[in-house]
Amino acid sequence: MNVRLDKWLWAARFFKTRTLATDAIDNGKVRVAGERVKPARPVHMADELLINHGDETWEVVVLGLSDQRGAAPVARLLYQETPPSMARREQGAQERKLFREPGAGIKGRPTKRDRRQLSKASTES
């Protein structure tokens, strides 16, 4: 079974749409065995993927192939996250609980309201 990388990332629920998965691959945020690849590259069993998804980075090993998006528990069976990756993500989650970055909730260019909140947060500190 040949499954495109962008389709597999979508089916494994790393991205909400195939377009987002394709953009991430094109921008070098998804690597297979440490190398940049194209969205149409076929995924194989035991491939090691590095997926940089915003503030989280996943290192996973492909356990199953699917080109259909299913329920989250089923999608979770398509890959296994490496132990160092799980530890790193857990540590990042703990750090974010202790200290929330003021601009972390803003996506893209801040609005006037966002800028006011940012400057208010920085003057309170």
PDB file of N, CA, C and O in Angstrom, residues 42-83:
ATOM      1  N   PRO A  42       6.141   8.510  -0.621  1.00  0.00           N
ATOM      2  CA  PRO A  42       5.411   7.436   0.053  1.00  0.00           C
ATOM      3  C   PRO A  42       5.972   7.176   1.450  1.00  0.00           C
ATOM      4  O   PRO A  42       7.174   7.255   1.677  1.00  0.00           O
ATOM      5  N   VAL A  43       5.085   6.887   2.379  1.00  0.00           N
ATOM      6  CA  VAL A  43       5.479   6.569   3.755  1.00  0.00           C
ATOM      7  C   VAL A  43       5.614   5.050   3.841  1.00  0.00           C
ATOM      8  O   VAL A  43       4.812   4.307   3.275  1.00  0.00           O
ATOM      9  N   HIS A  44       6.637   4.610   4.549  1.00  0.00           N
ATOM     10  CA  HIS A  44       6.867   3.174   4.727  1.00  0.00           C
ATOM     11  C   HIS A  44       6.831   2.843   6.208  1.00  0.00           C
ATOM     12  O   HIS A  44       7.065   3.711   7.060  1.00  0.00           O
ATOM     13  N   MET A  45       6.562   1.590   6.497  1.00  0.00           N
ATOM     14  CA  MET A  45       6.586   1.127   7.885  1.00  0.00           C
ATOM     15  C   MET A  45       7.993   1.350   8.442  1.00  0.00           C
ATOM     16  O   MET A  45       8.974   1.196   7.729  1.00  0.00           O
ATOM     17  N   ALA A  46       8.073   1.730   9.700  1.00  0.00           N
ATOM     18  CA  ALA A  46       9.322   1.957  10.435  1.00  0.00           C
ATOM     19  C   ALA A  46      10.050   3.231  10.009  1.00  0.00           C
ATOM     20  O   ALA A  46      11.187   3.441  10.412  1.00  0.00           O
ATOM     21  N   ASP A  47       9.419   4.098   9.203  1.00  0.00           N
ATOM     22  CA  ASP A  47      10.011   5.403   8.906  1.00  0.00           C
ATOM     23  C   ASP A  47      10.027   6.241  10.178  1.00  0.00           C
ATOM     24  O   ASP A  47       9.081   6.209  10.970  1.00  0.00           O
ATOM     25  N   GLU A  48      11.101   6.999  10.364  1.00  0.00           N
ATOM     26  CA  GLU A  48      11.204   7.898  11.515  1.00  0.00           C
ATOM     27  C   GLU A  48      10.895   9.311  11.032  1.00  0.00           C
ATOM     28  O   GLU A  48      11.587   9.846  10.169  1.00  0.00           O
ATOM     29  N   LEU A  49       9.849   9.905  11.605  1.00  0.00           N
ATOM     30  CA  LEU A  49       9.418  11.243  11.212  1.00  0.00           C
ATOM     31  C   LEU A  49       9.698  12.240  12.327  1.00  0.00           C
ATOM     32  O   LEU A  49       9.502  11.935  13.499  1.00  0.00           O
ATOM     33  N   LEU A  50      10.143  13.419  11.946  1.00  0.00           N
ATOM     34  CA  LEU A  50      10.303  14.535  12.873  1.00  0.00           C
ATOM     35  C   LEU A  50       9.288  15.586  12.435  1.00  0.00           C
ATOM     36  O   LEU A  50       9.368  16.108  11.329  1.00  0.00           O
ATOM     37  N   ILE A  51       8.317  15.859  13.304  1.00  0.00           N
ATOM     38  CA  ILE A  51       7.214  16.763  12.964  1.00  0.00           C
ATOM     39  C   ILE A  51       7.265  17.958  13.906  1.00  0.00           C
ATOM     40  O   ILE A  51       7.046  17.831  15.106  1.00  0.00           O
ATOM     41  N   ASN A  52       7.575  19.126  13.344  1.00  0.00           N
ATOM     42  CA  ASN A  52       7.609  20.359  14.122  1.00  0.00           C
ATOM     43  C   ASN A  52       6.260  21.040  13.943  1.00  0.00           C
ATOM     44  O   ASN A  52       5.943  21.544  12.877  1.00  0.00           O
ATOM     45  N   HIS A  53       5.476  21.033  15.003  1.00  0.00           N
ATOM     46  CA  HIS A  53       4.104  21.547  14.930  1.00  0.00           C
ATOM     47  C   HIS A  53       3.966  22.696  15.921  1.00  0.00           C
ATOM     48  O   HIS A  53       3.475  22.508  17.034  1.00  0.00           O
ATOM     49  N   GLY A  54       4.403  23.878  15.502  1.00  0.00           N
ATOM     50  CA  GLY A  54       4.309  25.036  16.388  1.00  0.00           C
ATOM     51  C   GLY A  54       5.289  24.927  17.538  1.00  0.00           C
ATOM     52  O   GLY A  54       6.486  24.825  17.331  1.00  0.00           O
ATOM     53  N   ASP A  55       4.767  24.938  18.761  1.00  0.00           N
ATOM     54  CA  ASP A  55       5.646  24.866  19.929  1.00  0.00           C
ATOM     55  C   ASP A  55       5.917  23.431  20.360  1.00  0.00           C
ATOM     56  O   ASP A  55       6.604  23.199  21.344  1.00  0.00           O
ATOM     57  N   GLU A  56       5.403  22.447  19.637  1.00  0.00           N
ATOM     58  CA  GLU A  56       5.651  21.043  19.953  1.00  0.00           C
ATOM     59  C   GLU A  56       6.395  20.377  18.806  1.00  0.00           C
ATOM     60  O   GLU A  56       6.129  20.646  17.638  1.00  0.00           O
ATOM     61  N   THR A  57       7.332  19.509  19.167  1.00  0.00           N
ATOM     62  CA  THR A  57       8.056  18.723  18.180  1.00  0.00           C
ATOM     63  C   THR A  57       7.861  17.258  18.504  1.00  0.00           C
ATOM     64  O   THR A  57       8.091  16.832  19.631  1.00  0.00           O
ATOM     65  N   TRP A  58       7.417  16.502  17.527  1.00  0.00           N
ATOM     66  CA  TRP A  58       7.149  15.082  17.693  1.00  0.00           C
ATOM     67  C   TRP A  58       8.197  14.285  16.938  1.00  0.00           C
ATOM     68  O   TRP A  58       8.523  14.605  15.796  1.00  0.00           O
ATOM     69  N   GLU A  59       8.715  13.242  17.558  1.00  0.00           N
ATOM     70  CA  GLU A  59       9.538  12.247  16.878  1.00  0.00           C
ATOM     71  C   GLU A  59       8.749  10.949  16.937  1.00  0.00           C
ATOM     72  O   GLU A  59       8.491  10.431  18.021  1.00  0.00           O
ATOM     73  N   VAL A  60       8.338  10.444  15.781  1.00  0.00           N
ATOM     74  CA  VAL A  60       7.495   9.257  15.756  1.00  0.00           C
ATOM     75  C   VAL A  60       8.050   8.217  14.787  1.00  0.00           C
ATOM     76  O   VAL A  60       8.781   8.540  13.854  1.00  0.00           O
ATOM     77  N   VAL A  61       7.678   6.978  15.038  1.00  0.00           N
ATOM     78  CA  VAL A  61       7.997   5.865  14.154  1.00  0.00           C
ATOM     79  C   VAL A  61       6.676   5.353  13.577  1.00  0.00           C
ATOM     80  O   VAL A  61       5.712   5.136  14.315  1.00  0.00           O
ATOM     81  N   VAL A  62       6.620   5.197  12.276  1.00  0.00           N
ATOM     82  CA  VAL A  62       5.392   4.767  11.601  1.00  0.00           C
ATOM     83  C   VAL A  62       5.154   3.283  11.879  1.00  0.00           C
ATOM     84  O   VAL A  62       6.016   2.444  11.627  1.00  0.00           O
ATOM     85  N   LEU A  63       3.973   2.976  12.438  1.00  0.00           N
ATOM     86  CA  LEU A  63       3.602   1.588  12.730  1.00  0.00           C
ATOM     87  C   LEU A  63       2.536   1.055  11.781  1.00  0.00           C
ATOM     88  O   LEU A  63       2.389  -0.154  11.627  1.00  0.00           O
ATOM     89  N   GLY A  64       1.765   1.965  11.193  1.00  0.00           N
ATOM     90  CA  GLY A  64       0.686   1.547  10.304  1.00  0.00           C
ATOM     91  C   GLY A  64       0.471   2.567   9.206  1.00  0.00           C
ATOM     92  O   GLY A  64       0.858   3.725   9.337  1.00  0.00           O
ATOM     93  N   LEU A  65      -0.147   2.137   8.124  1.00  0.00           N
ATOM     94  CA  LEU A  65      -0.419   3.016   6.989  1.00  0.00           C
ATOM     95  C   LEU A  65      -1.922   3.157   6.799  1.00  0.00           C
ATOM     96  O   LEU A  65      -2.658   2.169   6.878  1.00  0.00           O
ATOM     97  N   SER A  66      -2.359   4.377   6.569  1.00  0.00           N
ATOM     98  CA  SER A  66      -3.764   4.635   6.302  1.00  0.00           C
ATOM     99  C   SER A  66      -3.880   5.919   5.504  1.00  0.00           C
ATOM    100  O   SER A  66      -3.126   6.869   5.717  1.00  0.00           O
ATOM    101  N   ASP A  67      -4.812   5.944   4.570  1.00  0.00           N
ATOM    102  CA  ASP A  67      -5.075   7.166   3.821  1.00  0.00           C
ATOM    103  C   ASP A  67      -6.467   7.709   4.126  1.00  0.00           C
ATOM    104  O   ASP A  67      -6.951   8.591   3.450  1.00  0.00           O
ATOM    105  N   GLN A  68      -7.096   7.149   5.167  1.00  0.00           N
ATOM    106  CA  GLN A  68      -8.407   7.627   5.596  1.00  0.00           C
ATOM    107  C   GLN A  68      -8.315   8.142   7.023  1.00  0.00           C
ATOM    108  O   GLN A  68      -7.733   7.490   7.888  1.00  0.00           O
ATOM    109  N   ARG A  69      -8.918   9.279   7.247  1.00  0.00           N
ATOM    110  CA  ARG A  69      -8.914   9.874   8.577  1.00  0.00           C
ATOM    111  C   ARG A  69     -10.023   9.226   9.399  1.00  0.00           C
ATOM    112  O   ARG A  69     -11.180   9.214   9.012  1.00  0.00           O
ATOM    113  N   GLY A  70      -9.640   8.678  10.551  1.00  0.00           N
ATOM    114  CA  GLY A  70     -10.611   8.017  11.405  1.00  0.00           C
ATOM    115  C   GLY A  70     -10.636   8.652  12.781  1.00  0.00           C
ATOM    116  O   GLY A  70     -10.190   9.783  12.975  1.00  0.00           O
ATOM    117  N   ALA A  71     -11.147   7.919  13.727  1.00  0.00           N
ATOM    118  CA  ALA A  71     -11.227   8.401  15.105  1.00  0.00           C
ATOM    119  C   ALA A  71      -9.820   8.539  15.683  1.00  0.00           C
ATOM    120  O   ALA A  71      -8.880   7.858  15.256  1.00  0.00           O
ATOM    121  N   ALA A  72      -9.670   9.396  16.675  1.00  0.00           N
ATOM    122  CA  ALA A  72      -8.371   9.650  17.279  1.00  0.00           C
ATOM    123  C   ALA A  72      -7.731   8.390  17.863  1.00  0.00           C
ATOM    124  O   ALA A  72      -6.528   8.175  17.668  1.00  0.00           O
ATOM    125  N   PRO A  73      -8.476   7.526  18.581  1.00  0.00           N
ATOM    126  CA  PRO A  73      -7.827   6.306  19.086  1.00  0.00           C
ATOM    127  C   PRO A  73      -7.299   5.398  17.977  1.00  0.00           C
ATOM    128  O   PRO A  73      -6.269   4.755  18.134  1.00  0.00           O
ATOM    129  N   VAL A  74      -7.982   5.372  16.843  1.00  0.00           N
ATOM    130  CA  VAL A  74      -7.524   4.566  15.711  1.00  0.00           C
ATOM    131  C   VAL A  74      -6.291   5.213  15.084  1.00  0.00           C
ATOM    132  O   VAL A  74      -5.318   4.535  14.732  1.00  0.00           O
ATOM    133  N   ALA A  75      -6.308   6.530  14.958  1.00  0.00           N
ATOM    134  CA  ALA A  75      -5.173   7.249  14.377  1.00  0.00           C
ATOM    135  C   ALA A  75      -3.927   7.091  15.240  1.00  0.00           C
ATOM    136  O   ALA A  75      -2.812   7.040  14.728  1.00  0.00           O
ATOM    137  N   ARG A  76      -4.099   6.997  16.539  1.00  0.00           N
ATOM    138  CA  ARG A  76      -2.966   6.856  17.462  1.00  0.00           C
ATOM    139  C   ARG A  76      -2.226   5.534  17.244  1.00  0.00           C
ATOM    140  O   ARG A  76      -1.051   5.411  17.567  1.00  0.00           O
ATOM    141  N   LEU A  77      -2.900   4.542  16.665  1.00  0.00           N
ATOM    142  CA  LEU A  77      -2.275   3.248  16.395  1.00  0.00           C
ATOM    143  C   LEU A  77      -1.370   3.269  15.163  1.00  0.00           C
ATOM    144  O   LEU A  77      -0.636   2.316  14.924  1.00  0.00           O
ATOM    145  N   LEU A  78      -1.389   4.358  14.393  1.00  0.00           N
ATOM    146  CA  LEU A  78      -0.571   4.450  13.186  1.00  0.00           C
ATOM    147  C   LEU A  78       0.881   4.791  13.481  1.00  0.00           C
ATOM    148  O   LEU A  78       1.735   4.659  12.602  1.00  0.00           O
ATOM    149  N   TYR A  79       1.178   5.264  14.689  1.00  0.00           N
ATOM    150  CA  TYR A  79       2.545   5.686  15.010  1.00  0.00           C
ATOM    151  C   TYR A  79       2.841   5.425  16.477  1.00  0.00           C
ATOM    152  O   TYR A  79       1.948   5.186  17.279  1.00  0.00           O
ATOM    153  N   GLN A  80       4.138   5.476  16.799  1.00  0.00           N
ATOM    154  CA  GLN A  80       4.578   5.392  18.188  1.00  0.00           C
ATOM    155  C   GLN A  80       5.579   6.515  18.399  1.00  0.00           C
ATOM    156  O   GLN A  80       6.548   6.653  17.643  1.00  0.00           O
ATOM    157  N   GLU A  81       5.341   7.302  19.430  1.00  0.00           N
ATOM    158  CA  GLU A  81       6.249   8.401  19.743  1.00  0.00           C
ATOM    159  C   GLU A  81       7.451   7.860  20.506  1.00  0.00           C
ATOM    160  O   GLU A  81       7.319   6.988  21.356  1.00  0.00           O
ATOM    161  N   THR A  82       8.632   8.400  20.210  1.00  0.00           N
ATOM    162  CA  THR A  82       9.844   7.938  20.882  1.00  0.00           C
ATOM    163  C   THR A  82       9.875   8.462  22.318  1.00  0.00           C
ATOM    164  O   THR A  82       9.342   9.542  22.598  1.00  0.00           O
ATOM    165  N   PRO A  83      10.482   7.720  23.237  1.00  0.00           N
ATOM    166  CA  PRO A  83      10.551   8.172  24.642  1.00  0.00           C
ATOM    167  C   PRO A  83      11.211   9.539  24.841  1.00  0.00           C
ATOM    168  O   PRO A  83      10.701  10.346  25.614  1.00  0.00           O
TER     169      PRO A  83
END
